[in-house]
Coordinates of C-alpha atoms in Angstrom, one line a residue:
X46 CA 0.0 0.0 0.0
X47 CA 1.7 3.4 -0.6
X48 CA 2.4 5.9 2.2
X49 CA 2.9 9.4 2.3
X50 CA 5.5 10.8 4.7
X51 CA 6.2 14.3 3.2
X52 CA 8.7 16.0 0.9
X53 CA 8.2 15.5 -2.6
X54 CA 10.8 16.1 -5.1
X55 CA 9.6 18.5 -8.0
X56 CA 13.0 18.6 -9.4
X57 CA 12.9 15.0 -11.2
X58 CA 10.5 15.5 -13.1
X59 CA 11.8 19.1 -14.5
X60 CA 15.2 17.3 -15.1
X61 CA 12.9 14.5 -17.2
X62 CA 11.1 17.0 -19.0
X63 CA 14.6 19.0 -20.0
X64 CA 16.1 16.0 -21.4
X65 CA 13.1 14.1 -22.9
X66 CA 10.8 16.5 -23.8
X67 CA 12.6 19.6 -24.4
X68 CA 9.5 21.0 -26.5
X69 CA 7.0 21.3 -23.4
X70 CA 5.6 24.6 -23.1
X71 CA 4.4 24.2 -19.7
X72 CA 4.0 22.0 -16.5
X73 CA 1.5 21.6 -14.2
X74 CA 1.8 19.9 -10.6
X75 CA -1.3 18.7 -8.6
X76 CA 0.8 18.7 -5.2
X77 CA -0.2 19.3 -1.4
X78 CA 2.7 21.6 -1.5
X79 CA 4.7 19.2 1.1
X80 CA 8.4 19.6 -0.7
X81 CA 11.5 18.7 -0.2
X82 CA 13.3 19.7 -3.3
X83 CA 12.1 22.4 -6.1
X84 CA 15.4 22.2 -8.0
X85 CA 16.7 24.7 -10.8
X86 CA 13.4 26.7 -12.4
X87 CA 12.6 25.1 -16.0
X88 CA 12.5 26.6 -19.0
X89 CA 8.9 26.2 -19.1
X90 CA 5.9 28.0 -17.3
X91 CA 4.8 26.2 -14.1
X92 CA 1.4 25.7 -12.4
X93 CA 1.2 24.9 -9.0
X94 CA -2.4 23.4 -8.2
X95 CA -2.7 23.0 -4.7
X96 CA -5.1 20.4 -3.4
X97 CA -5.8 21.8 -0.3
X98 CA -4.8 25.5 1.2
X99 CA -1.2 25.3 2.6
X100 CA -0.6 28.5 3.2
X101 CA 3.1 28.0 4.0
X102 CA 3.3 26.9 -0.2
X103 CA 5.9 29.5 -1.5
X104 CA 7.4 27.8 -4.7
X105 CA 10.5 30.0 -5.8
X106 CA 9.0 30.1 -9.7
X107 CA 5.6 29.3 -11.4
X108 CA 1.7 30.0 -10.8
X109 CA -0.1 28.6 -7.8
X110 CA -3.9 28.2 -7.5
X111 CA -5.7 26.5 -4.8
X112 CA -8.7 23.7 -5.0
X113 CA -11.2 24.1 -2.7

């Protein structure tokens, strides 16, 4: 069964998209905002969709909205 613990790593997945998919022209992340690692800002525009309302969520680049 998979557990949570906190800390996701965003910065994986921008390194993936850098080297495999160069031509993106934008990411969005559905994310409780628990993160360990934001990593280097991409080249690309970045959503932040928030799926509750962590108010301590202050990514260093992107957009963030809030689901209610």
């Amino acid at each position: 069964a998979p557990k949570g613990g906190g800390g996701t790593m965003y910065s994986p997945v921008f390194t993936w998209v850098a080297e495999h998919a160069p031509e993106t022209r934008g990411i969005v992340y559905v994310t409780d905002g628990d993160c360990s690692d934001f990593g280097v800002e991409p080249a690309m525009p970045v959503l932040w969709v928030l799926t509750g309302h962590n108010e301590a969520f202050r990514p260093p680049f992107g957009e963030v909205v809030w689901t209610m």
